[in-house]
Amino acid sequence: MITASITTPLGRILRSWRRSAPGPLWLVVPLALIIAIPVADHFLPPEIHLGHLLIVAPAVTSVVAGPRLTALIGGLAVASLVVAGTERGVLTTESVLVEFGSLAALSVLLVIFALLRDRLWLELRRVRSVSDATQRVVLRPLPDRAGPVSIASEYRSAEADTRIGGDLYAVARASDSTRLVIGDVRGKGLASISDTAIMLGAFRAAAHRQSPLPELVAYLEGAVRWGLAEFSESSGSEADVGERFVTAVVVDIPDDEPVVHVISCGHPPPLLLRDATATALRVPSPALPLGLGGLSDDAYVQATFPFACGDRLLLYTDGVSETRDVQGTFYPLAERAAAWTDQAPGPLVQKITADLKAFAAGPLNDDMAMIVVQREEAPDSPSKPSSQHVVHHDRHHPDASGDGVVRGIGDHGLTHGPGGPHAHPSHPAGAGSNWRQTPKTAE
């Protein structure tokens, strides 16, 4: 209740008003009233009395100043009323005595109000500092650089005055690659922070190991399923343990190969940005969301896509792609991102965020997270797959035509034929969505 009362628009306006002007400026209005009212009373007719207006002086002061200054202005207002009554010779009349008692009582109440308000604001600042520190530990800021890739990110929570919600992201360096995860916990806002912490803790504990990507995701599945079940038991909410899960995309960018390995667990596909095009990297064998892996016996299979120097990879949550405008139309992320493929990761994230807010024409109703990764250095090794990373052309992919070339990227409607905008030395034209790695044999 305290937070709600102080974070209202009026409370924010008052805090901004209080901080923006120098302290002595606030004394002009109350002191002017205290001086002007007795002077005006001296020249006004006997039937006109302005003493009751003196309550404005301590009232204004209590809004913009602390209890001590409010008490001082309240005392001066009472003294001003005494001066005005004495000048007219009506100090002991019933009307002036009532005004005197009312002004003194209201001044005391305003001092108490200012005292309580300052205590609540101090408590709120302490709570916010603890909350901010906790949220920074759970959702750590991403580095600007990790190995040969540069990184930019953006995060917005659906709940006001919070820095973390149901969306998550993290990055970790292995000895020869950079690994990233972006995910979306079922639910949004503060209610999903526990699940977010479980997922991020599991990723940070295992991502730096040298295990293959499928083994990493299998570890995440076990850790998330165990963590969600344990939290449900401790909180007494076992009934919804089967309804809690995390959609995620986990990617691995090797330092010495111009490729990116992707495993999708029920999450929107990343976008590969290159030459004014945006290609959805749809994996042929997506897995169930993390926490629901026990419902399937299928092994995790990573898909491999070309990712050369200068390419950008856009990872996002459905808080971005499913934002609607006033007509209910979904935000055209691929179309907008394709227009800004010449932008560096930082400016690109800023442009998409600003455009998303303008498109929604109001506050975002869901958590949103976004990462842009750009390979800055060309790999030293030749651009061909090693014996352990076999990449092949899948002519049975649902987006592939008879000649094996992907001509669309699904919902976004961008099409490319042979020799189209996706042509690249390391892969056939248009093959953004139909290159994958066969399951790797565990060593």
Coordinates of C-alpha atoms in Angstrom, one line a residue:
M1 CA 0.0 0.0 0.0
I2 CA 2.9 2.4 0.8
T3 CA 4.4 1.8 -2.6
A4 CA 1.1 2.2 -4.4
S5 CA 0.4 5.5 -2.7
I6 CA 3.8 7.0 -3.4
T7 CA 4.1 5.8 -7.0
T8 CA 0.8 7.4 -8.2
P9 CA 1.1 10.1 -10.8
L10 CA 0.4 12.8 -8.2
G11 CA 3.1 11.5 -6.0
R12 CA 5.7 11.4 -8.8
I13 CA 4.7 15.0 -9.8
L14 CA 5.2 16.2 -6.2
R15 CA 8.5 14.5 -5.8
S16 CA 9.7 15.9 -9.1
W17 CA 8.4 19.4 -8.1
R18 CA 10.1 19.1 -4.8
R19 CA 13.5 18.1 -6.3
S20 CA 13.4 20.5 -9.3
A21 CA 13.3 23.9 -7.5
P22 CA 15.8 25.3 -5.0
G23 CA 14.7 25.2 -1.4
P24 CA 14.4 29.0 -0.7
L25 CA 12.0 29.3 -3.7
W26 CA 9.3 27.3 -1.8
L27 CA 9.3 30.0 0.9
V28 CA 8.1 32.8 -1.4
V29 CA 4.4 31.8 -1.6
P30 CA 3.8 31.1 2.2
L31 CA 5.9 34.1 3.3
A32 CA 4.1 36.4 0.9
L33 CA 0.8 35.3 2.2
I34 CA 1.9 35.7 5.8
I35 CA 3.0 39.3 5.1
A36 CA 0.3 40.3 2.7
I37 CA -2.8 39.2 4.5
P38 CA -2.3 41.5 7.7
V39 CA -1.4 44.4 5.4
A40 CA -4.5 43.8 3.2
D41 CA -6.7 43.5 6.2
H42 CA -5.6 46.9 7.4
F43 CA -7.0 48.6 4.2
L44 CA -10.1 46.4 3.6
P45 CA -13.5 47.3 5.0
P46 CA -14.4 45.8 8.4
E47 CA -16.8 43.3 7.0
I48 CA -14.0 41.7 4.8
H49 CA -11.5 39.5 6.6
L50 CA -8.8 37.5 4.9
G51 CA -7.3 35.8 8.0
H52 CA -8.8 32.4 7.1
L53 CA -6.6 32.3 4.0
L54 CA -3.5 32.0 6.1
I55 CA -4.0 28.2 6.2
V56 CA -2.7 28.1 2.6
A57 CA 0.8 29.0 3.9
P58 CA 1.5 25.8 6.0
A59 CA -0.5 23.7 3.6
V60 CA 1.8 24.6 0.7
T61 CA 4.9 24.2 2.9
S62 CA 3.9 20.7 4.0
V63 CA 3.7 19.6 0.4
V64 CA 7.2 20.7 -0.6
A65 CA 9.2 20.8 2.7
G66 CA 9.8 18.8 5.8
P67 CA 8.1 18.9 9.2
R68 CA 10.4 21.5 10.8
L69 CA 9.9 24.1 8.1
T70 CA 6.1 23.3 8.1
A71 CA 6.0 24.0 11.8
L72 CA 7.9 27.3 11.4
I73 CA 5.6 28.5 8.7
G74 CA 2.5 27.4 10.7
G75 CA 3.8 29.3 13.7
L76 CA 4.3 32.5 11.5
A77 CA 0.8 32.1 10.1
V78 CA -0.7 32.0 13.6
A79 CA 1.4 35.1 14.5
S80 CA 0.2 36.8 11.3
L81 CA -3.4 36.1 12.3
V82 CA -2.8 37.6 15.7
V83 CA -1.3 40.7 14.1
A84 CA -4.3 41.1 11.8
G85 CA -6.8 40.7 14.6
T86 CA -5.0 43.1 16.8
E87 CA -4.9 45.8 14.0
R88 CA -8.7 45.6 13.7
G89 CA -9.3 45.3 17.4
V90 CA -11.2 42.0 17.0
L91 CA -8.7 39.6 18.4
T92 CA -11.0 38.4 21.2
T93 CA -14.1 38.1 19.1
E94 CA -15.6 34.7 18.6
S95 CA -14.9 34.6 14.8
V96 CA -11.2 35.3 15.2
L97 CA -10.8 32.9 18.1
V98 CA -12.4 30.1 15.9
E99 CA -10.0 31.0 13.1
F100 CA -7.1 31.0 15.5
G101 CA -7.9 27.6 16.9
S102 CA -8.6 26.1 13.4
L103 CA -5.3 27.5 12.0
A104 CA -3.3 26.1 15.0
A105 CA -4.9 22.7 14.8
L106 CA -4.5 22.3 11.0
S107 CA -0.9 23.5 11.3
V108 CA -0.2 20.7 13.8
L109 CA -1.9 18.1 11.6
L110 CA 0.2 19.3 8.6
V111 CA 3.4 18.9 10.6
I112 CA 2.4 15.4 11.5
F113 CA 1.6 14.7 7.8
A114 CA 5.0 16.0 6.7
L115 CA 6.7 13.9 9.3
L116 CA 4.9 10.7 8.4
R117 CA 5.4 11.3 4.7
D118 CA 9.2 11.8 5.1
R119 CA 9.4 8.6 7.1
L120 CA 7.5 6.7 4.4
W121 CA 9.7 8.1 1.6
L122 CA 12.8 7.2 3.6
E123 CA 11.4 3.6 4.0
L124 CA 10.6 3.4 0.3
R125 CA 14.1 4.5 -0.7
R126 CA 15.5 1.8 1.5
V127 CA 13.2 -0.8 0.1
R128 CA 13.9 0.3 -3.4
S129 CA 17.7 0.1 -2.9
V130 CA 17.4 -3.4 -1.5
S131 CA 15.0 -4.4 -4.4
D132 CA 17.3 -2.9 -7.0
A133 CA 20.3 -4.7 -5.6
T134 CA 18.4 -8.0 -5.5
Q135 CA 17.2 -7.6 -9.0
R136 CA 20.6 -6.8 -10.3
V137 CA 21.9 -10.0 -8.7
V138 CA 19.1 -12.1 -10.3
L139 CA 19.1 -10.4 -13.7
R140 CA 22.7 -9.2 -14.2
P141 CA 23.4 -6.6 -16.9
L142 CA 24.9 -8.2 -20.0
P143 CA 28.5 -7.3 -20.9
D144 CA 29.1 -5.2 -24.0
R145 CA 31.5 -7.8 -25.3
A146 CA 32.0 -11.5 -24.9
G147 CA 34.7 -13.1 -26.9
P148 CA 34.4 -12.2 -30.6
V149 CA 30.8 -10.9 -30.3
S150 CA 29.4 -7.5 -29.2
I151 CA 26.1 -7.5 -27.2
A152 CA 23.3 -5.1 -26.5
S153 CA 20.1 -5.7 -24.6
E154 CA 16.9 -4.2 -23.4
Y155 CA 14.5 -5.3 -20.6
R156 CA 11.2 -3.9 -19.5
S157 CA 9.0 -5.3 -16.8
A158 CA 5.2 -5.2 -17.1
E159 CA 4.9 -3.9 -13.5
A160 CA 5.9 -0.4 -12.7
D161 CA 8.9 0.3 -10.5
T162 CA 10.4 -3.1 -11.1
R163 CA 13.5 -4.1 -13.0
I164 CA 12.7 -7.8 -13.4
G165 CA 9.8 -10.0 -14.2
G166 CA 9.0 -13.1 -16.1
D167 CA 11.4 -12.6 -19.0
L168 CA 15.1 -13.5 -18.6
Y169 CA 18.4 -13.4 -20.4
A170 CA 22.1 -14.3 -19.5
V171 CA 25.4 -14.7 -21.2
A172 CA 28.4 -16.9 -20.3
R173 CA 31.8 -17.6 -21.7
A174 CA 33.1 -21.0 -22.3
S175 CA 36.7 -21.6 -23.3
D176 CA 36.1 -21.4 -27.0
S177 CA 32.5 -20.0 -27.4
T178 CA 29.9 -17.6 -26.1
R179 CA 26.6 -19.0 -24.8
L180 CA 23.4 -17.0 -24.4
V181 CA 20.0 -17.8 -23.2
I182 CA 16.8 -15.8 -23.5
G183 CA 13.5 -17.1 -21.9
D184 CA 10.1 -16.4 -20.8
V185 CA 8.6 -17.8 -17.5
R186 CA 4.9 -18.5 -17.5
G187 CA 3.3 -15.5 -15.9
K188 CA 4.7 -12.0 -15.7
G189 CA 5.9 -9.4 -13.2
L190 CA 6.9 -10.0 -9.6
A191 CA 5.0 -13.3 -9.3
S192 CA 7.4 -15.0 -11.7
I193 CA 10.7 -13.8 -10.2
S194 CA 11.3 -17.1 -8.3
D195 CA 11.1 -19.1 -11.5
T196 CA 13.3 -16.6 -13.3
A197 CA 15.9 -17.0 -10.5
I198 CA 15.8 -20.8 -10.8
M199 CA 16.4 -20.7 -14.5
L200 CA 19.2 -18.1 -14.5
G201 CA 21.0 -19.9 -11.6
A202 CA 21.0 -23.1 -13.5
F203 CA 22.3 -21.5 -16.6
R204 CA 25.1 -19.7 -14.9
A205 CA 26.1 -22.8 -13.0
A206 CA 26.5 -24.9 -16.2
A207 CA 27.0 -22.7 -19.2
H208 CA 30.8 -22.2 -18.6
R209 CA 31.4 -26.0 -18.7
Q210 CA 32.7 -27.6 -21.9
S211 CA 29.7 -29.9 -22.3
P212 CA 27.9 -29.8 -25.7
L213 CA 24.8 -27.6 -26.1
P214 CA 22.3 -30.5 -25.9
E215 CA 23.8 -31.6 -22.6
L216 CA 23.6 -28.1 -21.3
V217 CA 19.9 -27.8 -22.1
A218 CA 19.3 -31.2 -20.6
Y219 CA 20.9 -30.0 -17.4
L220 CA 18.7 -26.9 -17.5
E221 CA 15.6 -29.0 -17.9
G222 CA 16.4 -31.1 -14.9
A223 CA 17.4 -28.1 -12.7
V224 CA 14.3 -26.1 -13.7
R225 CA 11.9 -29.1 -13.1
W226 CA 13.5 -29.8 -9.7
G227 CA 13.5 -26.1 -8.7
L228 CA 9.9 -25.5 -9.7
A229 CA 8.8 -28.6 -7.9
E230 CA 10.8 -27.8 -4.7
F231 CA 9.5 -24.2 -4.7
S232 CA 5.9 -25.4 -5.1
E233 CA 6.2 -27.8 -2.2
S234 CA 7.7 -25.2 0.1
S235 CA 5.1 -22.6 -0.8
G236 CA 2.2 -25.0 -0.6
S237 CA 1.2 -24.6 -4.2
E238 CA 1.8 -28.1 -5.6
A239 CA -1.4 -27.9 -7.6
D240 CA 0.1 -25.7 -10.3
V241 CA 3.6 -27.3 -10.6
G242 CA 2.5 -28.9 -13.9
E243 CA 1.5 -25.6 -15.3
R244 CA 4.8 -23.8 -14.6
F245 CA 7.4 -23.8 -17.3
V246 CA 10.0 -21.7 -19.1
T247 CA 10.2 -21.2 -22.8
A248 CA 13.8 -20.5 -23.9
V249 CA 16.3 -20.3 -26.7
V250 CA 19.9 -21.3 -25.9
V251 CA 22.6 -20.4 -28.5
D252 CA 26.3 -21.2 -28.7
I253 CA 28.5 -19.1 -30.9
P254 CA 31.9 -20.7 -31.5
D255 CA 35.0 -18.5 -31.6
D256 CA 36.6 -20.5 -34.5
E257 CA 33.6 -21.2 -36.7
P258 CA 31.2 -18.8 -38.6
V259 CA 28.1 -20.6 -37.3
V260 CA 25.7 -20.4 -34.4
H261 CA 24.2 -23.4 -32.7
V262 CA 20.6 -23.1 -31.5
I263 CA 18.2 -25.2 -29.4
S264 CA 14.7 -23.9 -29.0
C265 CA 12.4 -24.9 -26.2
G266 CA 9.1 -23.6 -27.3
H267 CA 10.4 -20.1 -27.7
P268 CA 10.0 -17.6 -30.7
P269 CA 12.8 -18.2 -33.2
P270 CA 15.8 -15.8 -33.3
L271 CA 16.2 -13.5 -36.3
L272 CA 19.4 -13.5 -38.4
L273 CA 19.9 -9.9 -39.6
R274 CA 22.0 -9.5 -42.8
D275 CA 21.9 -7.2 -45.8
A276 CA 18.6 -5.6 -45.1
T277 CA 16.9 -9.0 -44.5
A278 CA 15.6 -10.7 -41.4
T279 CA 15.5 -14.5 -41.4
A280 CA 13.8 -16.5 -38.7
L281 CA 16.1 -19.3 -37.5
R282 CA 13.4 -22.0 -37.1
V283 CA 14.9 -25.2 -35.7
P284 CA 13.6 -28.4 -37.4
S285 CA 13.2 -30.2 -34.0
P286 CA 12.0 -27.8 -31.3
A287 CA 11.8 -29.1 -27.8
L288 CA 9.2 -28.7 -25.1
P289 CA 9.5 -25.8 -22.7
L290 CA 11.9 -26.3 -19.8
G291 CA 10.1 -27.9 -16.9
L292 CA 7.9 -30.0 -19.2
G293 CA 10.7 -32.2 -20.6
G294 CA 9.6 -35.2 -18.6
L295 CA 6.6 -35.4 -20.9
S296 CA 8.8 -36.4 -23.9
D297 CA 11.7 -38.9 -24.3
D298 CA 13.2 -37.1 -27.3
A299 CA 16.8 -36.0 -27.0
Y300 CA 17.7 -32.3 -27.5
V301 CA 19.0 -31.7 -31.0
Q302 CA 20.8 -28.5 -31.9
A303 CA 20.4 -26.7 -35.2
T304 CA 23.4 -25.0 -36.8
F305 CA 23.1 -21.8 -38.9
P306 CA 25.7 -19.7 -40.7
F307 CA 26.8 -16.7 -38.6
A308 CA 29.6 -14.8 -40.3
C309 CA 31.5 -11.6 -39.3
G310 CA 29.1 -8.6 -39.4
D311 CA 26.0 -10.7 -39.0
R312 CA 23.6 -9.8 -36.2
L313 CA 21.4 -12.2 -34.2
L314 CA 18.2 -10.8 -32.6
L315 CA 16.9 -12.8 -29.6
Y316 CA 13.6 -11.7 -28.1
T317 CA 10.6 -12.7 -26.1
D318 CA 6.9 -12.7 -27.0
G319 CA 6.5 -9.4 -25.1
V320 CA 8.1 -7.9 -28.3
S321 CA 6.6 -9.9 -31.1
E322 CA 3.1 -10.1 -29.6
T323 CA 2.7 -6.4 -28.7
R324 CA -0.4 -5.1 -30.4
D325 CA -1.4 -1.6 -31.6
V326 CA -4.8 -0.1 -31.0
Q327 CA -6.3 -2.1 -33.9
G328 CA -5.0 -5.4 -32.4
T329 CA -2.2 -5.9 -35.0
F330 CA 0.9 -7.6 -33.9
Y331 CA 4.2 -5.7 -34.0
P332 CA 6.0 -6.5 -37.3
L333 CA 9.4 -7.3 -35.7
A334 CA 11.1 -8.9 -38.7
E335 CA 10.0 -6.2 -41.1
R336 CA 11.2 -3.4 -38.8
A337 CA 14.4 -5.1 -37.8
A338 CA 15.2 -5.7 -41.5
A339 CA 15.2 -2.0 -42.1
W340 CA 17.9 -1.4 -39.5
T341 CA 20.4 -4.2 -40.2
D342 CA 23.1 -1.6 -40.8
Q343 CA 22.8 -0.5 -37.1
A344 CA 25.3 -1.6 -34.4
P345 CA 23.7 -3.7 -31.6
G346 CA 23.2 -0.7 -29.2
P347 CA 21.5 1.7 -31.6
L348 CA 19.5 -1.2 -33.1
V349 CA 18.1 -2.2 -29.6
Q350 CA 17.2 1.5 -28.9
K351 CA 15.5 1.9 -32.3
I352 CA 13.4 -1.3 -31.8
T353 CA 12.5 -0.3 -28.3
A354 CA 11.4 3.2 -29.2
D355 CA 9.5 1.9 -32.2
L356 CA 7.8 -0.7 -30.1
K357 CA 6.6 1.9 -27.6
A358 CA 5.3 4.1 -30.4
F359 CA 3.5 1.1 -32.0
A360 CA 1.8 0.1 -28.8
A361 CA 0.7 3.7 -28.2
G362 CA 0.6 3.1 -24.4
P363 CA 2.3 1.1 -21.7
L364 CA 3.5 -2.4 -22.5
N365 CA 1.2 -5.0 -21.0
D366 CA 3.8 -7.8 -20.8
D367 CA 7.4 -8.2 -19.9
M368 CA 9.8 -7.8 -22.8
A369 CA 13.4 -8.8 -23.3
M370 CA 15.7 -8.4 -26.3
I371 CA 19.3 -9.2 -27.1
V372 CA 21.3 -8.2 -30.3
V373 CA 24.5 -10.1 -30.8
Q374 CA 27.0 -9.2 -33.6
R375 CA 30.1 -11.2 -34.6
E376 CA 32.9 -8.6 -34.8
E377 CA 35.8 -10.9 -35.8
A378 CA 36.1 -13.4 -38.6
P379 CA 37.0 -16.9 -37.3
D380 CA 40.5 -18.0 -38.0
S381 CA 39.6 -21.5 -39.2
P382 CA 38.1 -22.1 -42.7
S383 CA 34.4 -21.7 -43.0
K384 CA 33.5 -25.4 -43.3
P385 CA 32.0 -27.7 -40.7
S386 CA 34.2 -30.1 -38.8
S387 CA 33.6 -33.8 -38.6
Q388 CA 31.8 -33.4 -35.4
H389 CA 29.5 -30.6 -36.6
V390 CA 27.8 -32.0 -39.7
V391 CA 25.5 -29.6 -41.3
H392 CA 23.2 -30.8 -44.0
H393 CA 20.4 -29.5 -46.3
D394 CA 16.9 -30.6 -45.2
R395 CA 14.6 -30.8 -48.2
H396 CA 11.8 -32.0 -46.0
H397 CA 11.7 -28.8 -43.9
P398 CA 8.1 -27.4 -44.0
D399 CA 9.4 -24.1 -45.3
A400 CA 11.5 -25.6 -48.1
S401 CA 10.4 -25.9 -51.7
G402 CA 11.1 -28.7 -54.0
D403 CA 14.6 -27.5 -54.8
G404 CA 15.5 -27.4 -51.1
V405 CA 15.6 -23.6 -50.8
V406 CA 13.7 -21.9 -48.1
R407 CA 11.5 -19.2 -49.6
G408 CA 9.7 -17.8 -46.5
I409 CA 10.2 -17.2 -42.9
G410 CA 6.8 -18.1 -41.7
D411 CA 4.6 -15.5 -40.0
H412 CA 6.7 -12.5 -41.2
G413 CA 6.1 -13.1 -44.9
L414 CA 9.6 -12.2 -46.1
T415 CA 10.6 -14.4 -49.1
H416 CA 13.9 -15.1 -50.8
G417 CA 14.6 -17.3 -53.8
P418 CA 17.9 -18.7 -55.0
G419 CA 20.6 -16.1 -55.2
G420 CA 18.4 -13.7 -53.2
P421 CA 19.3 -11.4 -50.4
H422 CA 20.5 -14.2 -48.2
A423 CA 23.3 -15.3 -50.5
H424 CA 26.5 -15.8 -48.5
P425 CA 29.8 -17.5 -49.2
S426 CA 29.3 -20.0 -46.4
H427 CA 25.9 -21.3 -47.3
P428 CA 23.4 -21.5 -50.2
A429 CA 21.1 -18.5 -50.9
G430 CA 18.0 -18.4 -48.7
A431 CA 19.1 -21.2 -46.4
G432 CA 18.6 -19.3 -43.2
S433 CA 16.0 -21.8 -41.9
N434 CA 16.9 -25.1 -43.3
W435 CA 20.5 -25.8 -42.1
R436 CA 20.8 -28.0 -39.1
Q437 CA 23.2 -30.2 -37.3
T438 CA 22.7 -33.9 -36.9
P439 CA 22.5 -35.2 -33.3
K440 CA 26.0 -35.2 -31.9
T441 CA 27.3 -38.4 -30.4
A442 CA 28.2 -38.0 -26.8
E443 CA 31.9 -38.4 -26.2

